[in-house]
Each structure stands twice: as structure tokens, then as C-alpha cells.
Amino acid sequence: MTEREPERGTVTAELAIGLPVVVLVLVAVLTLAAASTAQMRAMDAARAGARAVAIGEQESTVAATVAQVGGSEARMSLAREGEWVRVTVTRPVSGGWVTGPLRATGTAAAWVEP
């Protein structure tokens, strides 16, 4: 057993160094997944809002549609540019315990029907 004495504890040391790296990569992957999900929801909410404005819905109805599709935290801005309307929706990126100042934004434009 004297040959293996210098190697004793190396697995523990390698695990102590490697485990934080694995946890950091996992957190990064989960944050990326949460951000892409929030981006898709913001884009879908902007499209739904633009469609609602295009067919002549009131702004309160459009806001309710955006909140239904994008979640209650979604915020909407509406800009009219001649015959076109542009709806921008922002919502926070939330991934369970990983939250922060990250926000996802989606914008959609639609031609307003006469």
C-alpha cells in the first residue's frame, strides 16, 4: 500500500474542482433555455397583439390578449405608423431560482384593415 499513498485523496480533489464547473455549465444552459422560452412568448404575444389591432380591437382588448399570451408580467407598447401598427412586448426572463434583470422583447407589425 505504500505505492498508492501519494495518490490518496486525488479523486476528492478532482471532484471539488470539477463539480463547480459542472454546476456553472448547468446554470448557463438553464438560463439560456429560460431566455429562449421568454423570447418565444414575447414574440407570440406581439403577433397576437398586432393581429388584434389590425382587425380593429380596442387597446384594452389588445392589452388583455397580450397578457393572456405573454403572461401577466408582459408589458406592451403600441405604435401606429400610417396604415401599419407595431406592437412591442417585453417580459422578464424567469427560470425558477435564476432570475435577474434579463428581459425578452418581441416586436410585430401588421397592416390595419380598413
mmCIF file of C-alpha atoms in Angstrom:
data_model
loop_
_atom_site.group_PDB
_atom_site.id
_atom_site.type_symbol
_atom_site.label_atom_id
_atom_site.label_comp_id
_atom_site.label_asym_id
_atom_site.label_seq_id
_atom_site.Cartn_x
_atom_site.Cartn_y
_atom_site.Cartn_z
ATOM 1 C CA MET A 1 0.000 0.000 0.000
ATOM 2 C CA THR A 2 2.967 2.326 0.150
ATOM 3 C CA GLU A 3 2.892 2.810 -3.627
ATOM 4 C CA ARG A 4 -0.630 4.316 -3.572
ATOM 5 C CA GLU A 5 -0.244 6.621 -0.566
ATOM 6 C CA PRO A 6 0.707 9.725 -2.617
ATOM 7 C CA GLU A 7 -2.457 9.323 -4.768
ATOM 8 C CA ARG A 8 -4.795 9.138 -1.807
ATOM 9 C CA GLY A 9 -7.491 11.832 -1.986
ATOM 10 C CA THR A 10 -6.898 12.836 -5.598
ATOM 11 C CA VAL A 11 -10.413 11.830 -6.631
ATOM 12 C CA THR A 12 -11.861 14.052 -3.910
ATOM 13 C CA ALA A 13 -9.700 16.967 -5.022
ATOM 14 C CA GLU A 14 -10.665 16.493 -8.670
ATOM 15 C CA LEU A 15 -14.335 16.342 -7.729
ATOM 16 C CA ALA A 16 -14.009 19.506 -5.635
ATOM 17 C CA ILE A 17 -12.545 21.308 -8.643
ATOM 18 C CA GLY A 18 -14.810 19.813 -11.320
ATOM 19 C CA LEU A 19 -18.191 19.969 -9.589
ATOM 20 C CA PRO A 20 -18.477 23.790 -9.539
ATOM 21 C CA VAL A 21 -17.690 23.851 -13.259
ATOM 22 C CA VAL A 22 -20.458 21.339 -13.966
ATOM 23 C CA VAL A 23 -22.920 23.351 -11.851
ATOM 24 C CA LEU A 24 -21.944 26.576 -13.648
ATOM 25 C CA VAL A 25 -22.484 24.999 -17.072
ATOM 26 C CA LEU A 26 -25.862 23.634 -15.933
ATOM 27 C CA VAL A 27 -26.966 27.071 -14.714
ATOM 28 C CA ALA A 28 -25.876 28.622 -18.019
ATOM 29 C CA VAL A 29 -27.845 26.051 -20.028
ATOM 30 C CA LEU A 30 -30.972 26.507 -17.893
ATOM 31 C CA THR A 31 -30.727 30.298 -18.187
ATOM 32 C CA LEU A 32 -30.404 30.017 -21.955
ATOM 33 C CA ALA A 33 -33.474 27.766 -22.089
ATOM 34 C CA ALA A 34 -35.481 30.206 -19.948
ATOM 35 C CA ALA A 35 -34.397 33.132 -22.135
ATOM 36 C CA SER A 36 -35.391 31.404 -25.350
ATOM 37 C CA THR A 37 -38.780 30.446 -23.898
ATOM 38 C CA ALA A 38 -39.385 34.018 -22.753
ATOM 39 C CA GLN A 39 -38.357 35.303 -26.187
ATOM 40 C CA MET A 40 -40.821 32.995 -27.930
ATOM 41 C CA ARG A 41 -43.637 34.018 -25.574
ATOM 42 C CA ALA A 42 -42.889 37.717 -26.108
ATOM 43 C CA MET A 43 -42.854 37.264 -29.883
ATOM 44 C CA ASP A 44 -46.113 35.280 -29.848
ATOM 45 C CA ALA A 45 -47.751 37.931 -27.657
ATOM 46 C CA ALA A 46 -46.594 40.711 -30.000
ATOM 47 C CA ARG A 47 -48.022 38.843 -33.002
ATOM 48 C CA ALA A 48 -51.344 38.285 -31.260
ATOM 49 C CA GLY A 49 -51.482 41.939 -30.242
ATOM 50 C CA ALA A 50 -50.683 43.142 -33.763
ATOM 51 C CA ARG A 51 -53.391 40.894 -35.207
ATOM 52 C CA ALA A 52 -55.916 42.210 -32.685
ATOM 53 C CA VAL A 53 -55.100 45.831 -33.525
ATOM 54 C CA ALA A 54 -55.205 45.060 -37.259
ATOM 55 C CA ILE A 55 -58.793 43.813 -37.071
ATOM 56 C CA GLY A 56 -59.897 46.868 -35.088
ATOM 57 C CA GLU A 57 -59.916 45.758 -31.440
ATOM 58 C CA GLN A 58 -59.751 48.380 -28.692
ATOM 59 C CA GLU A 59 -56.425 48.939 -26.914
ATOM 60 C CA SER A 60 -57.755 47.418 -23.671
ATOM 61 C CA THR A 61 -58.694 44.237 -25.548
ATOM 62 C CA VAL A 62 -55.271 44.165 -27.186
ATOM 63 C CA ALA A 63 -53.605 44.514 -23.770
ATOM 64 C CA ALA A 64 -55.704 41.631 -22.438
ATOM 65 C CA THR A 65 -54.735 39.488 -25.434
ATOM 66 C CA VAL A 66 -51.054 40.268 -24.906
ATOM 67 C CA ALA A 67 -51.331 39.418 -21.195
ATOM 68 C CA GLN A 68 -53.077 36.149 -21.984
ATOM 69 C CA VAL A 69 -50.432 35.030 -24.488
ATOM 70 C CA GLY A 70 -47.338 36.595 -22.938
ATOM 71 C CA GLY A 71 -48.155 36.206 -19.267
ATOM 72 C CA SER A 72 -49.222 38.695 -16.636
ATOM 73 C CA GLU A 73 -45.703 40.201 -16.452
ATOM 74 C CA ALA A 74 -45.709 41.140 -20.140
ATOM 75 C CA ARG A 75 -45.668 44.848 -20.953
ATOM 76 C CA MET A 76 -46.940 46.166 -24.279
ATOM 77 C CA SER A 77 -46.240 49.295 -26.293
ATOM 78 C CA LEU A 78 -48.257 50.233 -29.352
ATOM 79 C CA ALA A 79 -47.113 52.488 -32.197
ATOM 80 C CA ARG A 80 -49.215 53.496 -35.192
ATOM 81 C CA GLU A 81 -47.319 54.340 -38.362
ATOM 82 C CA GLY A 82 -49.827 55.322 -41.016
ATOM 83 C CA GLU A 83 -51.654 52.171 -42.127
ATOM 84 C CA TRP A 84 -49.329 49.989 -40.065
ATOM 85 C CA VAL A 85 -49.262 49.206 -36.378
ATOM 86 C CA ARG A 86 -46.259 47.977 -34.428
ATOM 87 C CA VAL A 87 -46.685 46.108 -31.135
ATOM 88 C CA THR A 88 -43.671 45.569 -28.882
ATOM 89 C CA VAL A 89 -43.900 43.222 -25.905
ATOM 90 C CA THR A 90 -41.291 42.852 -23.180
ATOM 91 C CA ARG A 91 -41.336 40.310 -20.386
ATOM 92 C CA PRO A 92 -38.826 39.228 -17.758
ATOM 93 C CA VAL A 93 -36.768 36.090 -18.201
ATOM 94 C CA SER A 94 -37.560 33.865 -15.260
ATOM 95 C CA GLY A 95 -36.078 30.453 -14.786
ATOM 96 C CA GLY A 96 -37.177 29.369 -11.337
ATOM 97 C CA TRP A 97 -34.446 30.389 -8.951
ATOM 98 C CA VAL A 98 -32.372 32.056 -11.679
ATOM 99 C CA THR A 99 -33.960 35.461 -12.130
ATOM 100 C CA GLY A 100 -32.465 38.818 -12.768
ATOM 101 C CA PRO A 101 -32.549 41.877 -14.987
ATOM 102 C CA LEU A 102 -32.833 39.866 -18.201
ATOM 103 C CA ARG A 103 -35.811 40.821 -20.343
ATOM 104 C CA ALA A 104 -37.063 39.313 -23.593
ATOM 105 C CA THR A 105 -38.536 41.546 -26.298
ATOM 106 C CA GLY A 106 -40.717 40.700 -29.256
ATOM 107 C CA THR A 107 -41.966 43.078 -31.951
ATOM 108 C CA ALA A 108 -44.589 42.508 -34.637
ATOM 109 C CA ALA A 109 -46.097 44.765 -37.279
ATOM 110 C CA ALA A 110 -49.408 44.420 -39.070
ATOM 111 C CA TRP A 111 -51.366 46.324 -41.668
ATOM 112 C CA VAL A 112 -54.555 47.789 -40.208
ATOM 113 C CA GLU A 113 -57.584 46.582 -42.100
ATOM 114 C CA PRO A 114 -59.983 49.291 -43.247
#
